Coordinates of C-alpha atoms in Angstrom, one line a residue:
M1 CA 36.4 19.8 14.8
K2 CA 34.6 23.0 13.8
G3 CA 31.4 23.4 15.8
L4 CA 32.3 20.5 18.1
F5 CA 32.9 22.3 21.3
A6 CA 30.0 23.8 23.6
V7 CA 29.8 25.6 26.8
L8 CA 30.8 23.6 29.7
T9 CA 28.0 23.1 32.2
V10 CA 28.5 21.0 35.3
T11 CA 25.5 20.3 37.5
G12 CA 26.1 17.8 40.3
R13 CA 28.1 14.7 39.6
V14 CA 28.6 14.0 35.7
K15 CA 29.1 10.3 34.8
D16 CA 29.9 11.0 30.9
P17 CA 32.8 13.4 30.8
I18 CA 32.7 13.6 27.0
E19 CA 29.3 14.6 26.6
S20 CA 29.7 17.0 29.5
V21 CA 32.6 18.8 27.9
V22 CA 31.9 18.7 24.1
W23 CA 28.7 18.6 22.0
L24 CA 28.7 15.2 20.4
P25 CA 26.0 12.8 18.9
H26 CA 24.6 10.1 21.2
K27 CA 27.4 7.7 19.7
L28 CA 30.8 9.2 19.3
P29 CA 31.8 9.1 15.7
R30 CA 35.1 7.1 14.9
T31 CA 36.4 10.1 12.9
T32 CA 36.5 12.3 16.0
T33 CA 40.1 12.9 17.2
P34 CA 41.8 15.3 19.4
S35 CA 43.1 18.4 17.5
S36 CA 44.4 21.9 18.3
K37 CA 40.9 22.9 19.7
W38 CA 41.6 20.7 22.9
P39 CA 44.7 22.7 24.0
R40 CA 42.9 26.0 23.4
L41 CA 39.8 25.0 25.3
A42 CA 42.0 23.6 28.1
Q43 CA 43.9 26.9 28.2
L44 CA 40.4 28.8 28.3
K45 CA 38.9 26.7 31.0
H46 CA 42.0 26.5 33.2
P47 CA 41.0 27.3 36.9
D48 CA 43.8 30.1 36.9
K49 CA 41.9 31.7 33.8
D50 CA 38.5 31.3 35.2
K51 CA 38.6 32.2 38.9
G52 CA 35.2 33.5 39.0
N53 CA 33.8 30.1 38.2
P54 CA 33.5 27.9 41.3
N55 CA 33.2 24.7 39.1
A56 CA 36.4 25.5 36.9
T57 CA 38.3 22.8 38.7
A58 CA 35.7 20.2 38.0
Q59 CA 35.3 21.3 34.4
F60 CA 39.0 21.1 33.7
Q61 CA 39.1 17.6 35.2
L62 CA 36.4 16.6 32.9
L63 CA 38.1 18.0 30.1
Q64 CA 41.2 16.1 30.8
A65 CA 39.1 12.9 31.1
A66 CA 37.5 13.4 27.8
Y67 CA 40.9 14.2 26.2
S68 CA 42.3 11.1 27.5
M69 CA 39.2 9.0 26.4
L70 CA 39.3 10.3 23.0
H71 CA 43.0 9.8 22.5
D72 CA 43.1 6.2 23.8
P73 CA 41.5 3.7 21.3
V74 CA 40.7 1.1 24.0
K75 CA 38.9 3.5 26.2
R76 CA 37.1 5.1 23.3
R77 CA 36.0 1.6 22.1
E78 CA 34.8 0.9 25.6
Y79 CA 33.0 4.1 25.7
D80 CA 31.2 3.3 22.5
S81 CA 30.1 -0.1 23.6
Q82 CA 28.7 1.3 26.8
R83 CA 27.0 4.3 25.2
A84 CA 25.3 1.9 22.6
L85 CA 23.0 0.7 25.4
V86 CA 21.9 4.0 26.8
P87 CA 18.7 5.3 25.4
N88 CA 18.4 8.5 23.6
K89 CA 16.4 11.5 24.4
N90 CA 13.4 10.0 22.7
G91 CA 13.8 6.7 24.8
S92 CA 15.1 4.5 21.9
P93 CA 18.5 2.8 22.2
A94 CA 21.4 4.1 20.4
N95 CA 22.1 0.8 18.4
T96 CA 18.9 0.8 16.5
A97 CA 18.6 -1.5 13.6
P98 CA 19.5 -0.1 10.2
S99 CA 16.8 1.0 7.8
S100 CA 15.7 -1.1 4.8
A101 CA 17.5 1.2 2.4
D102 CA 20.9 0.4 4.3
S103 CA 20.1 -3.3 4.9
G104 CA 21.3 -4.2 1.4
P105 CA 24.0 -2.1 0.3
D106 CA 25.4 -2.8 -3.1
T107 CA 29.0 -4.0 -3.7
R108 CA 30.4 -0.6 -4.1
Q109 CA 29.0 0.5 -0.7
Q110 CA 30.3 -2.6 0.9
E111 CA 33.7 -2.0 -0.4
E112 CA 33.7 1.6 0.7
A113 CA 32.6 0.6 4.1
Q114 CA 35.3 -2.0 4.3
A115 CA 37.9 0.5 3.2
A116 CA 36.8 2.8 5.9
R117 CA 36.9 0.1 8.5
T118 CA 40.3 -1.0 7.3
A119 CA 41.6 2.6 7.5
E120 CA 40.2 3.0 11.0
R121 CA 41.9 -0.2 12.0
D122 CA 45.2 0.8 10.7
A123 CA 45.0 4.1 12.5
M124 CA 44.2 2.1 15.7
L125 CA 47.1 -0.3 15.0
E126 CA 49.5 2.5 14.6
V127 CA 48.4 4.1 17.8
L128 CA 48.7 0.8 19.5
R129 CA 52.1 0.0 18.1
K130 CA 53.4 3.3 19.4
K131 CA 52.0 2.7 22.7
Q132 CA 53.6 -0.9 22.6
T133 CA 56.9 0.9 21.8
T134 CA 56.5 3.2 24.7
Q135 CA 55.8 0.4 26.9
D136 CA 58.6 -1.9 25.7
S137 CA 61.3 0.5 27.2
P138 CA 59.8 0.5 30.8
V139 CA 59.4 -3.2 30.7
F140 CA 63.0 -3.5 29.5
E141 CA 64.5 -1.2 32.1
A142 CA 62.4 -2.8 34.9
R143 CA 63.8 -6.3 33.9
R144 CA 67.3 -5.0 33.8
Q145 CA 66.9 -3.3 37.2
S146 CA 65.3 -6.5 38.5
R147 CA 68.3 -8.6 37.3
R148 CA 70.8 -6.0 38.8
M149 CA 69.0 -6.2 42.2
Q150 CA 68.9 -10.1 42.1
A151 CA 72.7 -10.0 41.5
E152 CA 73.3 -7.7 44.3
M153 CA 71.2 -9.8 46.6
K154 CA 73.1 -12.9 45.6
D155 CA 76.4 -11.1 46.4
L156 CA 75.2 -10.0 49.7
R157 CA 73.9 -13.3 50.7
E158 CA 77.2 -14.9 49.4
K159 CA 79.3 -12.3 51.5
L160 CA 77.1 -13.0 54.7
S161 CA 77.5 -16.8 54.2
K162 CA 81.2 -16.4 53.9
E163 CA 81.5 -14.2 57.2
K164 CA 79.5 -17.0 59.0
L165 CA 81.5 -19.7 57.5
S166 CA 84.8 -18.0 58.3
K167 CA 83.9 -17.7 62.0
E168 CA 82.7 -21.3 62.1
N169 CA 86.0 -22.5 60.4
R170 CA 88.2 -20.6 62.9
E171 CA 86.3 -21.9 65.9
E172 CA 86.5 -25.4 64.4
E173 CA 90.2 -25.2 63.7
A174 CA 91.0 -23.9 67.2
H175 CA 89.3 -27.0 68.8
N176 CA 91.0 -29.6 66.6
S177 CA 94.2 -29.7 68.5
W178 CA 95.7 -28.7 71.9
S179 CA 98.1 -26.4 70.4
R180 CA 95.4 -24.9 68.2
Y181 CA 93.2 -24.7 71.3
L182 CA 95.8 -23.0 73.3
S183 CA 96.5 -20.7 70.3
S184 CA 92.8 -19.9 70.1
L185 CA 92.9 -19.1 73.7
V186 CA 95.7 -16.6 73.3
L187 CA 94.0 -15.0 70.1
R188 CA 90.7 -14.8 71.9
N189 CA 92.5 -13.0 74.7
Q190 CA 94.3 -10.8 72.3
E191 CA 91.0 -10.0 70.3
S192 CA 89.4 -6.8 71.7
E193 CA 85.9 -6.1 72.2
E194 CA 85.8 -3.4 69.5
A195 CA 86.8 -6.0 66.9
K196 CA 84.1 -8.1 68.0
L197 CA 81.6 -5.5 67.8
A198 CA 82.9 -4.3 64.3
R199 CA 82.4 -7.9 63.1
R200 CA 79.1 -8.2 64.7
R201 CA 78.0 -4.9 63.2
G202 CA 79.1 -5.8 59.9
Q203 CA 77.0 -9.1 59.9
L204 CA 74.0 -6.9 60.8
D205 CA 74.6 -4.5 58.2
L206 CA 74.7 -7.1 55.6
A207 CA 71.4 -8.7 56.8
A208 CA 69.8 -5.3 56.8
A209 CA 71.0 -4.7 53.3
I210 CA 69.7 -8.0 52.2
R211 CA 66.3 -7.4 53.7
I212 CA 66.3 -3.7 52.2
R213 CA 67.1 -5.4 48.8
D214 CA 64.6 -8.1 49.1
R215 CA 61.8 -5.6 49.9
G216 CA 63.0 -3.5 46.7
L217 CA 63.1 -6.5 44.6
E218 CA 59.7 -7.6 45.6
Q219 CA 58.4 -4.1 44.7
Q220 CA 60.3 -4.2 41.4
K221 CA 58.8 -7.5 40.5
R222 CA 55.2 -6.2 41.2
S223 CA 56.0 -3.1 38.9
L224 CA 57.4 -5.3 36.3
C225 CA 54.3 -7.5 36.5
D226 CA 52.0 -4.5 36.0
L227 CA 54.2 -3.2 33.0
V228 CA 54.1 -6.6 31.5
A229 CA 50.3 -7.0 32.0
N230 CA 49.7 -3.6 30.3
L231 CA 52.2 -4.6 27.4
E232 CA 50.4 -7.9 27.1
T233 CA 47.0 -6.0 27.0
T234 CA 48.4 -3.9 24.3
Q235 CA 49.8 -6.8 22.4
A236 CA 46.5 -8.7 22.7
E237 CA 44.6 -5.6 21.3
I238 CA 47.0 -5.4 18.4
A239 CA 46.6 -9.2 17.8
R240 CA 42.7 -8.9 18.0
I241 CA 42.6 -6.0 15.4
T242 CA 45.0 -7.9 13.3
R243 CA 42.8 -11.0 13.4
E244 CA 39.7 -8.9 12.6
T245 CA 41.4 -7.3 9.8
D246 CA 42.6 -10.6 8.5
Q247 CA 39.3 -12.1 8.9
E248 CA 37.5 -9.2 7.2
K249 CA 40.0 -9.6 4.2
A250 CA 39.4 -13.2 4.1
D251 CA 35.6 -12.7 4.2
A252 CA 35.9 -9.9 1.5
E253 CA 38.1 -12.3 -0.7
A254 CA 35.5 -15.2 -0.1
E255 CA 32.6 -12.8 -1.1
K256 CA 34.5 -11.8 -4.1
R257 CA 35.0 -15.3 -5.1
R258 CA 31.4 -16.1 -4.5
R259 CA 30.4 -13.0 -6.6
E260 CA 32.8 -14.2 -9.5
E261 CA 31.4 -17.7 -9.3
R262 CA 27.8 -16.2 -9.6
A263 CA 28.8 -14.2 -12.4
A264 CA 30.4 -17.2 -14.2
Q265 CA 27.4 -19.3 -13.5
R266 CA 25.1 -16.5 -14.9
A267 CA 27.4 -16.1 -18.0
W268 CA 27.3 -20.0 -18.5
A269 CA 23.6 -20.0 -18.1
E270 CA 23.1 -17.2 -20.6
T271 CA 25.5 -19.0 -23.0
L272 CA 23.4 -22.3 -22.5
A273 CA 20.3 -20.3 -23.2
A274 CA 21.7 -18.8 -26.2
M275 CA 22.7 -22.0 -27.5
H276 CA 19.2 -23.5 -26.7
R277 CA 17.6 -20.6 -28.6
K278 CA 19.9 -21.0 -31.4
Q279 CA 19.1 -24.8 -31.7
A280 CA 15.3 -24.0 -31.3
E281 CA 15.7 -21.4 -34.1
E282 CA 17.5 -23.9 -36.3
A283 CA 15.0 -26.6 -35.6
Q284 CA 12.1 -24.2 -36.4
R285 CA 13.9 -23.1 -39.6
R286 CA 14.5 -26.7 -40.6
Q287 CA 10.8 -27.5 -40.0
E288 CA 9.8 -24.5 -42.0
Q289 CA 12.0 -25.6 -44.9
E290 CA 10.7 -29.1 -44.7
R291 CA 7.0 -27.7 -44.7
R292 CA 7.8 -25.6 -47.6
A293 CA 9.5 -28.5 -49.5
R294 CA 6.4 -30.6 -48.7
E295 CA 4.2 -27.8 -50.0
E296 CA 6.2 -27.5 -53.0
S297 CA 6.2 -31.2 -53.7
A298 CA 2.3 -31.3 -53.2
R299 CA 2.0 -28.4 -55.6
R300 CA 4.1 -29.9 -58.4
A301 CA 2.3 -33.2 -57.9
R302 CA -1.1 -31.4 -58.2
E303 CA 0.3 -29.6 -61.3
Q304 CA 1.5 -32.8 -62.7
A305 CA -1.8 -34.3 -62.1
E306 CA -3.6 -31.4 -63.7
R307 CA -1.3 -31.6 -66.8
E308 CA -1.9 -35.4 -67.0
R309 CA -5.6 -34.8 -66.8
K310 CA -5.6 -32.2 -69.4
A311 CA -3.4 -34.2 -71.6
A312 CA -5.9 -37.3 -71.2
E313 CA -8.8 -35.0 -72.2
E314 CA -6.8 -33.7 -75.1
R315 CA -6.2 -37.4 -76.2
S316 CA -9.8 -38.3 -75.7
R317 CA -11.0 -35.3 -77.7
R318 CA -8.5 -36.1 -80.6
M319 CA -9.7 -39.7 -80.6
R320 CA -13.4 -38.8 -80.8
H321 CA -12.7 -36.5 -83.9
E322 CA -10.3 -38.7 -85.7
T323 CA -12.1 -42.1 -85.3
P324 CA -14.7 -42.8 -88.2
F325 CA -18.0 -44.6 -87.4
H326 CA -19.7 -47.0 -90.0
D327 CA -23.2 -48.5 -90.0
I328 CA -23.7 -52.2 -90.3
T329 CA -26.5 -53.8 -92.2
G330 CA -29.2 -55.0 -90.3
G331 CA -28.9 -52.5 -87.5
L332 CA -25.8 -54.0 -85.9
Y333 CA -22.5 -52.4 -85.4
T334 CA -19.5 -53.6 -87.2
R335 CA -16.1 -53.8 -85.4
V336 CA -13.8 -51.0 -86.2
P337 CA -10.3 -50.1 -85.0
Y338 CA -10.1 -49.7 -81.3
A339 CA -13.9 -50.8 -81.0
I340 CA -15.3 -47.3 -81.6
Y341 CA -19.0 -47.7 -82.5
E342 CA -21.9 -45.5 -83.6
P343 CA -25.3 -46.2 -82.6
P344 CA -27.7 -47.2 -85.3
P345 CA -30.0 -44.7 -86.9
G346 CA -32.7 -43.2 -84.8
R347 CA -30.8 -43.9 -81.4
G348 CA -29.1 -40.5 -81.0
T349 CA -25.5 -39.4 -80.9
P350 CA -23.2 -41.7 -79.0
P351 CA -21.6 -40.2 -75.7
P352 CA -18.0 -39.3 -75.8
V353 CA -15.3 -41.9 -75.0
C354 CA -14.3 -42.1 -71.4
A355 CA -10.6 -43.3 -71.9
H356 CA -10.4 -44.3 -68.2
R357 CA -8.8 -47.8 -68.5
G358 CA -8.9 -48.5 -64.8
W359 CA -11.1 -51.1 -63.1
W360 CA -14.8 -50.4 -63.4
G361 CA -16.7 -51.4 -60.3
K362 CA -19.7 -53.8 -60.7
I363 CA -22.9 -52.5 -59.3
S364 CA -26.1 -54.7 -59.0
G365 CA -29.6 -54.0 -60.2
S366 CA -31.0 -52.3 -63.3
H367 CA -29.1 -49.1 -64.5
L368 CA -29.2 -46.8 -67.4
C369 CA -26.5 -47.4 -69.8
S370 CA -24.6 -44.2 -70.7
R371 CA -24.0 -45.1 -74.3
Y372 CA -27.4 -46.4 -75.6
S373 CA -29.6 -44.9 -72.8
T374 CA -31.1 -48.4 -72.2
Y375 CA -31.6 -50.2 -68.9
T376 CA -29.8 -53.4 -68.0
R377 CA -31.5 -56.1 -66.3
L378 CA -29.2 -57.7 -63.6
F379 CA -26.1 -55.4 -63.2
A380 CA -23.9 -52.8 -64.8
F381 CA -20.5 -51.3 -64.4
K382 CA -19.5 -47.8 -63.2
C383 CA -16.3 -45.9 -63.9
P384 CA -14.6 -44.6 -60.9
G385 CA -13.2 -41.5 -62.8
C386 CA -16.1 -40.0 -64.5
Q387 CA -19.0 -42.0 -62.9
K388 CA -20.3 -43.3 -66.2
V389 CA -22.5 -46.4 -66.1
A390 CA -22.6 -49.1 -68.9
C391 CA -23.1 -52.6 -69.8
A392 CA -20.1 -54.9 -70.4
T393 CA -19.9 -54.1 -74.1
C394 CA -20.3 -50.5 -73.7
R395 CA -17.8 -50.4 -71.0
R396 CA -15.1 -51.8 -73.3
V397 CA -16.2 -49.2 -75.8
L398 CA -16.1 -46.3 -73.6
R399 CA -12.7 -47.3 -72.2
G400 CA -11.4 -47.3 -75.7
E401 CA -10.7 -51.1 -75.9
R402 CA -11.3 -53.4 -78.9
A403 CA -14.8 -54.7 -78.7
R404 CA -15.7 -58.4 -78.9
P405 CA -17.8 -59.6 -81.8
D406 CA -21.5 -60.1 -81.3
R407 CA -22.5 -63.8 -80.7
S408 CA -25.8 -63.3 -82.3
A409 CA -27.0 -61.1 -84.8
N410 CA -30.5 -61.4 -83.7
Q411 CA -29.6 -60.1 -80.1
S412 CA -30.8 -56.6 -79.5
H413 CA -29.2 -54.3 -77.2
S414 CA -32.3 -53.3 -75.8
T415 CA -32.9 -56.8 -74.3
G416 CA -29.8 -56.5 -72.1
Y417 CA -29.0 -60.2 -72.4
F418 CA -25.6 -59.7 -73.9
E419 CA -24.6 -57.0 -71.3
D420 CA -25.9 -59.0 -68.4
Y421 CA -24.5 -62.4 -69.2
H422 CA -21.3 -61.5 -70.9

């Protein structure tokens, strides 16, 4: 409360006692509570202490109003709700919208704000419960007094009724018989005027007492109704604050559950993403392994083919060097093992053996034989491996097959009949 109080100034009629007595913000903070400063300020501003000030009495009354307003939580809440609509000095309302920085506080700020609101409600509940306790006793006493007065009223009415009934009974019994009638006349004559007046005065006193008790009972009922209304207002305020507290706790629990659900969903999504990444990495690793295996298999196949090619070339080379050639009398070749021939003298060195025993394709037209360097007439054969071209007989020789014997010793290779029609 330090620095909270200011100099009292009253000019004309003041509508806001708090802001006229103390220096406060436009909206009264919830943490502002009466303290030892209030009695001291009241002592300083008492009219007896400030006799030179003509407005001392008005200022002291404002001070009392401010104290009662700050001390009563209900009046204080009403004050805040009323002052929230009053514009500030700059003309803007007091309950302006929060800034963008405060529009989305984090969870920690929300929890702190909730804790502050809970503490404030607990303090208000404590004050209201104390107030309810102080209100319970007058209500109980008023009800007890009302019951006592009702009992007294009942006794008085019964007593008055008995008096009236006894008089009527006496008169009725006196008229029942002549003897009683005569006795009643004697008794009437014997009854003095003073007794009659005393009996009459007693009845009037009872009636007056009943009327007085009746008015007192009505007043007591009205007072009891006011006390009960105040007590019910306090109880309703306690119930409202309790409902707000319970609702806020329920909302906080629901928000906590939603946060936990969102956290669980995020964790599950992260787990699924990690699983998908792991599966993708495994698939990529398997594809890489399969690719490397295919490349390794292709490399081995190429190496195997290269080794086979080199082995075939080596076999062909050995066959060329190890197979003898012989001349045949008359310029013709004699058949030797594996049909390896040499050209007759004057026709050059024979080409190396192809050793490709695959299917040689047939090509039409006149072509140069790779073995004898002569042209065929109609067609020839071409090796798919080394692209050698030869006639039918030379094809068998170049493939390393056993050659067929010549059908005619007079045929010459240059004519091309044997190759073309064989």
